[in-house]
Amino acid sequence: MTASDAPTTVLKLGGSVITDKDRPEALDGPALDRAADAVADALSAGEVSDLVLVHGGGSFGHYHASEHGVSKTEGSGEARAAVEIHGAMKTLDDFVLARLHDRDVPAVPVHPFSAAYRDEAAALSLMTEQVETMLGEGFVPVLHGDVVAHAGEGVTILSGDEAVTAVATGIDADRVGFCSTVPGVLDDDEAVIPEIESYDEVAPFLGESDATDVTGGMAGKVRTLLDLGAPATIFGPDALREFLAGEDPGTRIDGR
Amino acid sequence: MTASDAPTTVLKLGGSVITDKDRPEALDGPALDRAADAVADALSAGEVSDLVLVHGGGSFGHYHASEHGVSKTEGSGEARAAVEIHGAMKTLDDFVLARLHDRDVPAVPVHPFSAAYRDEAAALSLMTEQVETMLGEGFVPVLHGDVVAHAGEGVTILSGDEAVTAVATGIDADRVGFCSTVPGVLDDDEAVIPEIESYDEVAPFLGESDATDVTGGMAGKVRTLLDLGAPATIFGPDALREFLAGEDPGTRIDGR
């Protein structure tokens, strides 16, 4: 928990939302501007206070990761490959920080490659005491998808979603939001399912997700979020202001 | 401890050694090349294996830190100031990593701002499990002086020397070396003192250092290194190859 008693929010900005996935290392500047505007407005209106941001890799991380054949399970022992993927993510992070600073959001970076590792069983450990200290000082910590050292594998990819769940668990977040390219979890008629409390409710639409789903697909995401210990909301870019104002647009996932 | 049984070495490359202190953000390229050559040669000759590098801020970190009035004890709550100092250190770190990669040294960055914090009593905590995982995977982790979140102060400066002692303690290093602009601790005749086992031996030359010495002066450094739990050696750039070959050039400090 942070020093203050204000609720703590973790907000993920999907890599597909803030970058142009069709071109390597291409920012979607207008989309990032709109997200940064929403965050700045919600902070200055006092709608949120203790806020942690996480962004995905989008066309920055994914391009270099696939160039080097690195995934969440397939590692690389090449330092140059690790630093190239990490560097691309830091470049995207610099864009995100700059747009936030332009709007007086006190954003500071937390690079997971420096603060996390996986053990031989692939279990992730992420330090979060520095994040809590930053929140206590009024900063907005910004994490992102990255590479992480992985015992026996060199480095593997840490997805933005994994960073979200690790940091939300570590700081005992009260709310978690995923701003993605879809408006929520969809049923067979492409309608947004407003609330999910167990996987059985949505298995007909998402299929029988198992533990080997590491593609970041919706089935694995829903399973992970049901186990999170805090309510999570999946929504589209147009609903970001609503989420920051305390509402639950899109799909609310709460397995507690 | 790392996965292998090889001795673990932490080597600090002083900021004054690898940068031109007289100009802001100016690398001393030839000096960095010589240091990178020595590290690459020692690794390929098998003289060292589990190696952690730390570099100081030199004219990169110090320039921006003094611009913003930030020191080890005087903090800043300005996110932009924190990111500017941190960014300057990452720029220097990129130079260091690139020169090491040019020589096939498998260097990977560990940014302390992402992995450390100070509590309200100014006590530093630095995560080191990720450093141990990197070593176990054959990487050469590279840390540096940086800013860190500091409870009640915003951010304060973490000196390269502090990063050295924190990482050396965390990974239980066997040897610690400080490659600095001086050839060792000097007596009143400017002669190098070969060995120091207690502060009393050198108090006549260094003065009565007390706990408030935060300037990075030699007195404070000697006191810190006497408490380190591993032998530390202070030497000049010309003696770097000797240190990496297992010898003790300059001044050996061992308070055990």
Short mmCIF file of C-alpha atoms in Angstrom, two decimals:
data_model
loop_
_atom_site.label_atom_id
_atom_site.label_comp_id
_atom_site.label_asym_id
_atom_site.label_seq_id
_atom_site.Cartn_x
_atom_site.Cartn_y
_atom_site.Cartn_z
CA MET A 1 0.00 0.00 0.00
CA THR A 2 1.11 3.54 -0.54
CA ALA A 3 1.59 6.20 2.07
CA SER A 4 -1.79 7.81 1.41
CA ASP A 5 -5.15 6.15 1.82
CA ALA A 6 -6.29 7.01 -1.71
CA PRO A 7 -7.22 4.06 -3.89
CA THR A 8 -4.39 2.87 -6.13
CA THR A 9 -5.07 2.42 -9.83
CA VAL A 10 -3.00 0.53 -12.39
CA LEU A 11 -3.78 1.52 -15.98
CA LYS A 12 -2.45 -0.37 -18.97
CA LEU A 13 -2.23 1.45 -22.29
CA GLY A 14 -2.17 -1.32 -24.88
CA GLY A 15 0.74 -1.33 -27.30
CA SER A 16 -1.74 -1.52 -30.18
CA VAL A 17 -3.49 1.58 -28.88
CA ILE A 18 -0.45 3.89 -28.78
CA THR A 19 1.58 2.54 -31.73
CA ASP A 20 0.94 1.74 -35.37
CA LYS A 21 1.26 -2.04 -35.41
CA ASP A 22 1.74 -2.17 -39.18
CA ARG A 23 5.10 -0.36 -39.22
CA PRO A 24 8.16 -1.06 -37.03
CA GLU A 25 8.80 1.54 -34.33
CA ALA A 26 5.93 3.80 -35.37
CA LEU A 27 4.12 5.77 -32.70
CA ASP A 28 0.42 6.52 -33.04
CA GLY A 29 0.98 10.08 -31.88
CA PRO A 30 -2.64 11.29 -31.95
CA ALA A 31 -3.80 8.21 -29.98
CA LEU A 32 -1.03 8.71 -27.40
CA ASP A 33 -1.96 12.40 -27.15
CA ARG A 34 -5.59 11.54 -26.46
CA ALA A 35 -4.59 9.02 -23.76
CA ALA A 36 -2.16 11.49 -22.17
CA ASP A 37 -4.89 14.19 -22.21
CA ALA A 38 -7.30 11.84 -20.42
CA VAL A 39 -4.71 10.92 -17.77
CA ALA A 40 -3.70 14.55 -17.20
CA ASP A 41 -7.32 15.72 -16.95
CA ALA A 42 -8.27 12.94 -14.50
CA LEU A 43 -5.25 13.73 -12.29
CA SER A 44 -5.87 17.47 -12.26
CA ALA A 45 -9.58 16.92 -11.54
CA GLY A 46 -8.63 14.67 -8.63
CA GLU A 47 -10.54 11.73 -10.11
CA VAL A 48 -7.46 9.54 -9.64
CA SER A 49 -4.42 10.09 -7.45
CA ASP A 50 -2.15 7.08 -6.89
CA LEU A 51 -1.77 6.00 -10.49
CA VAL A 52 0.64 3.51 -12.08
CA LEU A 53 0.80 3.32 -15.87
CA VAL A 54 1.97 0.35 -17.91
CA HIS A 55 2.31 0.33 -21.66
CA GLY A 56 2.75 -2.55 -24.06
CA GLY A 57 5.46 -2.91 -26.68
CA GLY A 58 3.35 -2.43 -29.78
CA SER A 59 5.37 -2.07 -32.93
CA PHE A 60 8.51 -1.18 -30.92
CA GLY A 61 8.97 -4.26 -28.74
CA HIS A 62 7.27 -6.85 -30.94
CA TYR A 63 9.28 -6.00 -34.04
CA HIS A 64 12.67 -6.48 -32.37
CA ALA A 65 11.50 -9.46 -30.32
CA SER A 66 10.41 -11.34 -33.43
CA GLU A 67 13.57 -10.27 -35.32
CA HIS A 68 15.59 -12.02 -32.61
CA GLY A 69 13.18 -14.93 -32.12
CA VAL A 70 12.56 -14.04 -28.47
CA SER A 71 9.19 -14.67 -26.82
CA LYS A 72 7.82 -15.24 -23.33
CA THR A 73 9.15 -18.80 -23.43
CA GLU A 74 11.88 -18.76 -26.11
CA GLY A 75 14.90 -16.98 -24.72
CA SER A 76 18.09 -15.47 -26.08
CA GLY A 77 21.53 -15.48 -24.51
CA GLU A 78 22.67 -12.65 -26.79
CA ALA A 79 23.30 -9.46 -24.85
CA ARG A 80 23.03 -7.38 -28.02
CA ALA A 81 19.59 -8.80 -28.82
CA ALA A 82 18.43 -8.18 -25.25
CA VAL A 83 19.69 -4.60 -25.32
CA GLU A 84 18.15 -3.95 -28.75
CA ILE A 85 14.66 -5.09 -27.66
CA HIS A 86 15.05 -3.27 -24.33
CA GLY A 87 16.29 -0.14 -26.12
CA ALA A 88 13.29 -0.11 -28.46
CA MET A 89 10.99 -0.31 -25.45
CA LYS A 90 12.86 2.55 -23.76
CA THR A 91 12.47 4.63 -26.92
CA LEU A 92 8.70 4.10 -26.83
CA ASP A 93 8.78 4.81 -23.10
CA ASP A 94 10.59 8.11 -23.76
CA PHE A 95 7.75 9.13 -26.10
CA VAL A 96 5.16 8.22 -23.46
CA LEU A 97 7.02 10.11 -20.70
CA ALA A 98 7.49 13.20 -22.89
CA ARG A 99 3.80 13.38 -23.83
CA LEU A 100 2.86 13.03 -20.16
CA HIS A 101 5.39 15.68 -19.06
CA ASP A 102 3.99 18.04 -21.72
CA ARG A 103 0.73 17.85 -19.74
CA ASP A 104 2.39 18.17 -16.31
CA VAL A 105 1.84 14.52 -15.40
CA PRO A 106 4.77 13.70 -13.04
CA ALA A 107 5.66 10.47 -14.85
CA VAL A 108 8.87 8.56 -14.01
CA PRO A 109 10.10 5.36 -15.66
CA VAL A 110 10.44 1.91 -14.12
CA HIS A 111 12.14 -0.45 -16.58
CA PRO A 112 11.27 -4.07 -15.78
CA PHE A 113 14.57 -5.46 -17.18
CA SER A 114 16.25 -3.61 -14.28
CA ALA A 115 13.72 -4.67 -11.65
CA ALA A 116 12.53 -8.20 -12.47
CA TYR A 117 13.67 -11.72 -13.32
CA ARG A 118 12.25 -15.17 -13.92
CA ASP A 119 13.49 -18.21 -12.03
CA GLU A 120 14.05 -21.66 -13.57
CA ALA A 121 10.35 -22.45 -13.22
CA ALA A 122 9.65 -19.24 -15.22
CA ALA A 123 8.06 -17.61 -12.15
CA LEU A 124 8.33 -13.84 -12.36
CA SER A 125 9.56 -11.62 -9.49
CA LEU A 126 9.14 -7.86 -9.87
CA MET A 127 10.36 -5.42 -7.23
CA THR A 128 7.60 -2.94 -6.33
CA GLU A 129 8.85 -1.11 -3.22
CA GLN A 130 10.41 1.55 -5.48
CA VAL A 131 7.02 1.95 -7.20
CA GLU A 132 5.34 2.48 -3.81
CA THR A 133 7.99 5.02 -2.85
CA MET A 134 7.43 6.88 -6.13
CA LEU A 135 3.65 6.92 -5.52
CA GLY A 136 4.22 8.22 -2.00
CA GLU A 137 6.27 11.08 -3.48
CA GLY A 138 3.48 12.04 -5.88
CA PHE A 139 5.05 10.55 -9.02
CA VAL A 140 3.26 8.49 -11.66
CA PRO A 141 5.44 5.39 -12.23
CA VAL A 142 5.40 4.10 -15.81
CA LEU A 143 6.25 0.46 -16.50
CA HIS A 144 6.19 -1.39 -19.82
CA GLY A 145 6.64 -4.66 -21.60
CA ASP A 146 10.32 -5.54 -21.71
CA VAL A 147 12.88 -8.33 -21.66
CA VAL A 148 13.76 -9.96 -18.32
CA ALA A 149 16.64 -12.19 -17.26
CA HIS A 150 15.32 -15.74 -17.09
CA ALA A 151 17.28 -18.50 -15.36
CA GLY A 152 18.30 -21.06 -17.98
CA GLU A 153 16.91 -19.03 -20.92
CA GLY A 154 19.01 -15.88 -21.11
CA VAL A 155 16.31 -13.27 -21.50
CA THR A 156 12.64 -13.77 -22.36
CA ILE A 157 9.85 -11.29 -23.07
CA LEU A 158 7.79 -9.82 -20.24
CA SER A 159 4.46 -8.77 -21.72
CA GLY A 160 2.82 -5.54 -20.68
CA ASP A 161 -0.05 -7.61 -19.27
CA GLU A 162 2.36 -9.57 -17.06
CA ALA A 163 3.86 -6.31 -15.84
CA VAL A 164 0.34 -5.10 -14.97
CA THR A 165 -0.55 -8.14 -12.89
CA ALA A 166 2.86 -8.22 -11.17
CA VAL A 167 2.81 -4.55 -10.21
CA ALA A 168 -0.89 -4.58 -9.25
CA THR A 169 -0.30 -7.56 -6.97
CA GLY A 170 2.90 -6.08 -5.53
CA ILE A 171 1.37 -2.73 -4.58
CA ASP A 172 -2.03 -4.25 -3.71
CA ALA A 173 -3.83 -2.07 -6.26
CA ASP A 174 -7.51 -1.29 -5.81
CA ARG A 175 -8.42 -0.98 -9.51
CA VAL A 176 -6.86 -2.24 -12.72
CA GLY A 177 -7.79 -1.04 -16.19
CA PHE A 178 -6.80 -2.30 -19.62
CA CYS A 179 -7.23 0.26 -22.38
CA SER A 180 -7.15 -1.95 -25.48
CA THR A 181 -8.21 -1.82 -29.12
CA VAL A 182 -11.41 -3.72 -28.36
CA PRO A 183 -14.27 -2.26 -26.26
CA GLY A 184 -14.29 -5.28 -23.91
CA VAL A 185 -14.70 -9.04 -23.93
CA LEU A 186 -17.12 -9.90 -26.71
CA ASP A 187 -19.73 -12.64 -26.94
CA ASP A 188 -20.61 -14.51 -30.14
CA ASP A 189 -22.72 -11.57 -31.33
CA GLU A 190 -19.78 -9.16 -30.91
CA ALA A 191 -21.59 -7.57 -27.96
CA VAL A 192 -19.56 -6.48 -24.91
CA ILE A 193 -20.04 -8.76 -21.88
CA PRO A 194 -20.46 -6.26 -19.00
CA GLU A 195 -19.28 -8.48 -16.13
CA ILE A 196 -17.38 -11.75 -15.71
CA GLU A 197 -17.14 -13.47 -12.33
CA SER A 198 -16.05 -16.95 -13.40
CA TYR A 199 -14.46 -18.48 -16.46
CA ASP A 200 -17.39 -20.83 -17.00
CA GLU A 201 -19.59 -17.87 -17.92
CA VAL A 202 -17.46 -17.01 -20.93
CA ALA A 203 -15.91 -20.35 -21.89
CA PRO A 204 -18.45 -20.74 -24.72
CA PHE A 205 -17.10 -17.52 -26.33
CA LEU A 206 -13.41 -17.77 -25.48
CA GLY A 207 -12.78 -21.51 -25.66
CA GLU A 208 -10.99 -23.75 -23.24
CA SER A 209 -7.97 -21.62 -22.42
CA ASP A 210 -5.21 -23.60 -20.73
CA ALA A 211 -1.98 -22.68 -18.99
CA THR A 212 0.01 -22.88 -22.22
CA ASP A 213 -1.78 -19.87 -23.71
CA VAL A 214 1.09 -17.37 -23.79
CA THR A 215 -0.03 -15.43 -26.83
CA GLY A 216 -1.72 -12.72 -24.87
CA GLY A 217 -5.08 -13.88 -26.20
CA MET A 218 -8.28 -12.84 -24.48
CA ALA A 219 -8.87 -16.29 -22.91
CA GLY A 220 -5.59 -16.23 -20.99
CA LYS A 221 -6.10 -12.60 -20.05
CA VAL A 222 -9.54 -13.27 -18.57
CA ARG A 223 -8.23 -16.23 -16.56
CA THR A 224 -5.35 -14.16 -15.21
CA LEU A 225 -7.61 -11.26 -14.28
CA LEU A 226 -10.09 -13.51 -12.48
CA ASP A 227 -7.18 -14.49 -10.18
CA LEU A 228 -5.95 -10.93 -9.66
CA GLY A 229 -7.48 -10.10 -6.29
CA ALA A 230 -8.76 -6.74 -7.54
CA PRO A 231 -11.43 -5.82 -10.06
CA ALA A 232 -10.10 -5.34 -13.58
CA THR A 233 -11.78 -3.61 -16.46
CA ILE A 234 -11.14 -4.08 -20.18
CA PHE A 235 -12.30 -1.20 -22.39
CA GLY A 236 -11.54 0.65 -25.59
CA PRO A 237 -9.71 3.97 -26.04
CA ASP A 238 -12.97 5.95 -26.18
CA ALA A 239 -13.84 4.80 -22.64
CA LEU A 240 -10.56 5.80 -20.98
CA ARG A 241 -11.98 8.97 -19.41
CA GLU A 242 -14.92 7.00 -18.04
CA PHE A 243 -12.61 4.44 -16.42
CA LEU A 244 -10.41 7.15 -14.88
CA ALA A 245 -13.55 8.84 -13.49
CA GLY A 246 -14.23 5.67 -11.48
CA GLU A 247 -16.76 4.02 -13.77
CA ASP A 248 -16.62 0.53 -15.22
CA PRO A 249 -16.93 0.77 -19.00
CA GLY A 250 -16.39 -2.30 -21.15
CA THR A 251 -16.06 -5.58 -19.30
CA ARG A 252 -15.53 -5.74 -15.54
CA ILE A 253 -13.72 -8.90 -14.43
CA ASP A 254 -13.86 -9.74 -10.75
CA GLY A 255 -13.15 -13.27 -9.56
CA ARG A 256 -13.09 -12.48 -5.85
CA MET B 1 25.84 -16.05 -4.82
CA THR B 2 25.64 -16.84 -8.49
CA ALA B 3 24.96 -20.18 -10.06
CA SER B 4 28.63 -20.90 -10.73
CA ASP B 5 31.35 -21.17 -8.12
CA ALA B 6 33.60 -18.64 -9.85
CA PRO B 7 34.55 -15.62 -7.75
CA THR B 8 32.33 -12.62 -8.33
CA THR B 9 33.95 -9.27 -9.09
CA VAL B 10 32.39 -5.81 -8.96
CA LEU B 11 34.36 -3.20 -10.92
CA LYS B 12 33.63 0.50 -10.72
CA LEU B 13 34.72 2.69 -13.61
CA GLY B 14 34.92 6.17 -12.14
CA GLY B 15 32.87 8.86 -13.85
CA SER B 16 35.99 11.02 -14.02
CA VAL B 17 37.84 8.23 -15.78
CA ILE B 18 35.39 7.73 -18.67
CA THR B 19 34.10 11.29 -19.14
CA ASP B 20 35.60 14.73 -19.58
CA LYS B 21 34.60 16.45 -16.36
CA ASP B 22 35.22 19.92 -17.76
CA ARG B 23 32.43 19.80 -20.34
CA PRO B 24 28.80 18.76 -19.81
CA GLU B 25 27.89 15.39 -21.31
CA ALA B 26 31.31 14.79 -22.85
CA LEU B 27 32.59 11.25 -23.10
CA ASP B 28 36.31 10.53 -22.80
CA GLY B 29 36.12 8.09 -25.70
CA PRO B 30 39.76 6.95 -25.73
CA ALA B 31 39.70 6.31 -21.96
CA LEU B 32 36.46 4.33 -22.25
CA ASP B 33 37.93 2.35 -25.16
CA ARG B 34 40.97 1.42 -23.07
CA ALA B 35 38.80 0.32 -20.15
CA ALA B 36 36.51 -1.69 -22.48
CA ASP B 37 39.59 -3.32 -24.07
CA ALA B 38 40.89 -4.35 -20.64
CA VAL B 39 37.52 -5.81 -19.61
CA ALA B 40 37.09 -7.68 -22.92
CA ASP B 41 40.63 -9.08 -22.78
CA ALA B 42 40.29 -10.24 -19.17
CA LEU B 43 36.98 -11.96 -19.92
CA SER B 44 38.25 -13.72 -23.04
CA ALA B 45 41.43 -14.79 -21.21
CA GLY B 46 39.26 -16.24 -18.44
CA GLU B 47 40.91 -14.02 -15.83
CA VAL B 48 37.48 -12.92 -14.62
CA SER B 49 34.10 -14.52 -15.18
CA ASP B 50 31.25 -13.33 -12.98
CA LEU B 51 31.72 -9.60 -13.45
CA VAL B 52 29.46 -6.69 -12.54
CA LEU B 53 30.36 -3.22 -13.82
CA VAL B 54 29.31 0.08 -12.26
CA HIS B 55 30.06 3.47 -13.72
CA GLY B 56 29.80 6.90 -12.18
CA GLY B 57 27.97 9.87 -13.61
CA GLY B 58 30.94 12.01 -14.53
CA SER B 59 30.02 15.04 -16.60
CA PHE B 60 26.66 13.47 -17.56
CA GLY B 61 25.02 12.96 -14.19
CA HIS B 62 26.77 15.68 -12.21
CA TYR B 63 25.95 18.44 -14.68
CA HIS B 64 22.20 17.81 -14.63
CA ALA B 65 22.13 17.05 -10.90
CA SER B 66 23.70 20.41 -10.05
CA GLU B 67 21.50 22.21 -12.61
CA HIS B 68 18.49 20.94 -10.66
CA GLY B 69 20.05 21.29 -7.19
CA VAL B 70 19.74 17.57 -6.48
CA SER B 71 22.29 15.74 -4.33
CA LYS B 72 22.45 12.63 -2.15
CA THR B 73 20.58 14.51 0.57
CA GLU B 74 18.80 17.37 -1.25
CA GLY B 75 15.90 15.96 -3.20
CA SER B 76 13.60 17.11 -5.95
CA GLY B 77 9.90 16.39 -6.36
CA GLU B 78 10.03 17.41 -10.03
CA ALA B 79 9.47 14.43 -12.33
CA ARG B 80 11.04 16.31 -15.26
CA ALA B 81 14.23 16.96 -13.28
CA ALA B 82 14.40 13.32 -12.20
CA VAL B 83 13.91 12.09 -15.76
CA GLU B 84 16.48 14.55 -17.13
CA ILE B 85 19.21 13.41 -14.71
CA HIS B 86 18.21 9.77 -15.21
CA GLY B 87 18.17 10.24 -18.99
CA ALA B 88 21.67 11.74 -19.00
CA MET B 89 22.91 8.73 -17.05
CA LYS B 90 21.21 6.36 -19.51
CA THR B 91 22.87 8.21 -22.39
CA LEU B 92 26.29 7.63 -20.79
CA ASP B 93 25.27 4.03 -20.09
CA ASP B 94 24.37 3.55 -23.77
CA PHE B 95 27.91 4.64 -24.70
CA VAL B 96 29.40 2.21 -22.19
CA LEU B 97 27.21 -0.68 -23.38
CA ALA B 98 27.99 0.02 -27.05
CA ARG B 99 31.76 0.07 -26.48
CA LEU B 100 31.51 -3.20 -24.55
CA HIS B 101 29.31 -4.82 -27.23
CA ASP B 102 31.85 -3.73 -29.89
CA ARG B 103 34.28 -6.02 -28.04
CA ASP B 104 31.79 -8.88 -27.55
CA VAL B 105 31.36 -8.23 -23.84
CA PRO B 106 27.78 -9.41 -23.10
CA ALA B 107 26.85 -6.27 -21.17
CA VAL B 108 23.24 -5.59 -20.11
CA PRO B 109 21.98 -2.52 -18.25
CA VAL B 110 20.54 -2.35 -14.71
CA HIS B 111 19.22 1.16 -14.03
CA PRO B 112 19.12 1.85 -10.28
CA PHE B 113 16.18 4.28 -10.53
CA SER B 114 14.11 1.26 -11.58
CA ALA B 115 15.52 -1.09 -8.95
CA ALA B 116 16.21 0.91 -5.79
CA TYR B 117 14.72 3.38 -3.32
CA ARG B 118 15.58 5.13 -0.07
CA ASP B 119 13.29 4.99 2.95
CA GLU B 120 12.57 7.93 5.26
CA ALA B 121 15.82 7.28 7.18
CA ALA B 122 17.65 7.53 3.81
CA ALA B 123 18.54 3.82 3.96
CA LEU B 124 19.05 2.44 0.46
CA SER B 125 17.49 -0.80 -0.80
CA LEU B 126 18.69 -2.16 -4.15
CA MET B 127 17.23 -5.31 -5.69
CA THR B 128 20.04 -7.69 -6.76
CA GLU B 129 18.30 -10.98 -7.60
CA GLN B 130 17.98 -9.85 -11.23
CA VAL B 131 21.76 -9.13 -11.23
CA GLU B 132 22.44 -12.66 -9.97
CA THR B 133 20.16 -14.11 -12.64
CA MET B 134 22.00 -12.09 -15.32
CA LEU B 135 25.37 -13.37 -14.03
CA GLY B 136 24.05 -16.93 -14.04
CA GLU B 137 23.10 -16.46 -17.72
CA GLY B 138 26.59 -15.26 -18.63
CA PHE B 139 25.76 -11.57 -18.92
CA VAL B 140 27.82 -8.68 -17.54
CA PRO B 141 25.34 -6.45 -15.66
CA VAL B 142 26.18 -2.74 -15.83
CA LEU B 143 24.90 -0.40 -13.09
CA HIS B 144 25.57 3.30 -12.66
CA GLY B 145 25.07 6.36 -10.54
CA ASP B 146 21.47 7.53 -10.87
CA VAL B 147 18.53 9.15 -9.13
CA VAL B 148 16.44 7.08 -6.73
CA ALA B 149 13.01 7.63 -5.21
CA HIS B 150 13.52 8.75 -1.61
CA ALA B 151 10.65 8.78 0.89
CA GLY B 152 9.98 12.39 1.90
CA GLU B 153 12.52 13.85 -0.57
CA GLY B 154 11.19 13.06 -4.04
CA VAL B 155 14.34 11.77 -5.70
CA THR B 156 17.93 12.06 -4.52
CA ILE B 157 21.21 11.10 -6.15
CA LEU B 158 22.60 7.58 -5.83
CA SER B 159 26.35 7.81 -6.32
CA GLY B 160 28.21 5.20 -8.31
CA ASP B 161 30.10 4.31 -5.12
CA GLU B 162 26.83 3.65 -3.30
CA ALA B 163 25.67 1.46 -6.17
CA VAL B 164 28.95 -0.50 -5.89
CA THR B 165 28.62 -1.20 -2.18
CA ALA B 166 24.90 -2.03 -2.48
CA VAL B 167 25.35 -4.47 -5.36
CA ALA B 168 28.54 -6.00 -3.90
CA THR B 169 26.76 -6.63 -0.60
CA GLY B 170 23.63 -7.93 -2.30
CA ILE B 171 25.41 -10.49 -4.49
CA ASP B 172 28.06 -11.27 -1.84
CA ALA B 173 30.91 -10.26 -4.17
CA ASP B 174 34.39 -11.68 -3.62
CA ARG B 175 36.36 -8.72 -4.99
CA VAL B 176 35.59 -5.05 -5.50
CA GLY B 177 37.70 -2.68 -7.58
CA PHE B 178 37.53 1.09 -7.99
CA CYS B 179 39.21 2.34 -11.14
CA SER B 180 39.62 6.03 -10.35
CA THR B 181 41.68 9.01 -11.48
CA VAL B 182 44.11 8.54 -8.58
CA PRO B 183 46.45 5.55 -8.29
CA GLY B 184 45.21 4.74 -4.76
CA VAL B 185 44.89 6.30 -1.31
CA LEU B 186 47.80 8.68 -0.88
CA ASP B 187 49.82 9.57 2.21
CA ASP B 188 51.22 13.05 2.95
CA ASP B 189 54.10 12.44 0.52
CA GLU B 190 51.66 11.57 -2.30
CA ALA B 191 52.80 7.95 -2.11
CA VAL B 192 50.23 5.17 -2.53
CA ILE B 193 49.36 3.38 0.72
CA PRO B 194 49.39 -0.31 -0.30
CA GLU B 195 47.03 -1.67 2.37
CA ILE B 196 44.52 -0.29 4.87
CA GLU B 197 42.98 -2.50 7.56
CA SER B 198 41.61 0.15 9.93
CA TYR B 199 40.72 3.80 9.69
CA ASP B 200 43.18 4.72 12.43
CA GLU B 201 46.09 3.87 10.10
CA VAL B 202 45.09 6.56 7.63
CA ALA B 203 43.30 9.13 9.78
CA PRO B 204 46.45 11.33 9.81
CA PHE B 205 46.24 11.62 6.00
CA LEU B 206 42.49 11.67 5.47
CA GLY B 207 41.27 13.56 8.53
CA GLU B 208 38.45 12.70 10.89
CA SER B 209 35.77 11.60 8.46
CA ASP B 210 32.35 11.43 10.03
CA ALA B 211 29.03 10.04 8.94
CA THR B 212 27.98 13.34 7.38
CA ASP B 213 30.66 13.09 4.68
CA VAL B 214 28.49 12.67 1.60
CA THR B 215 30.77 14.36 -0.89
CA GLY B 216 32.30 11.14 -2.14
CA GLY B 217 35.60 12.18 -0.65
CA MET B 218 38.32 9.63 -0.01
CA ALA B 219 37.77 9.60 3.77
CA GLY B 220 34.15 8.51 3.48
CA LYS B 221 35.04 6.03 0.76
CA VAL B 222 37.72 4.36 2.90
CA ARG B 223 35.35 4.09 5.86
CA THR B 224 32.62 2.55 3.68
CA LEU B 225 35.03 0.07 2.11
CA LEU B 226 36.40 -1.02 5.50
CA ASP B 227 32.83 -2.10 6.36
CA LEU B 228 32.20 -3.84 3.04
CA GLY B 229 32.82 -7.48 4.00
CA ALA B 230 35.01 -8.07 0.92
CA PRO B 231 38.44 -6.72 -0.03
CA ALA B 232 38.28 -3.56 -2.14
CA THR B 233 41.03 -2.07 -4.23
CA ILE B 234 41.42 1.54 -5.37
CA PHE B 235 43.69 2.03 -8.38
CA GLY B 236 44.27 4.22 -11.41
CA PRO B 237 43.30 3.53 -15.05
CA ASP B 238 46.77 2.18 -15.90
CA ALA B 239 46.35 -0.60 -13.33
CA LEU B 240 42.96 -1.89 -14.57
CA ARG B 241 44.45 -4.90 -16.38
CA GLU B 242 46.44 -5.81 -13.27
CA PHE B 243 43.30 -5.73 -11.09
CA LEU B 244 41.32 -7.83 -13.55
CA ALA B 245 44.18 -10.37 -13.63
CA GLY B 246 43.64 -10.92 -9.90
CA GLU B 247 46.36 -8.65 -8.54
CA ASP B 248 45.98 -5.85 -6.03
CA PRO B 249 47.42 -2.68 -7.53
CA GLY B 250 46.98 0.64 -5.76
CA THR B 251 45.49 0.48 -2.28
CA ARG B 252 43.88 -2.67 -0.93
CA ILE B 253 41.25 -1.96 1.75
CA ASP B 254 40.16 -4.89 3.89
CA GLY B 255 38.50 -4.26 7.23
CA ARG B 256 37.50 -7.89 7.88
#
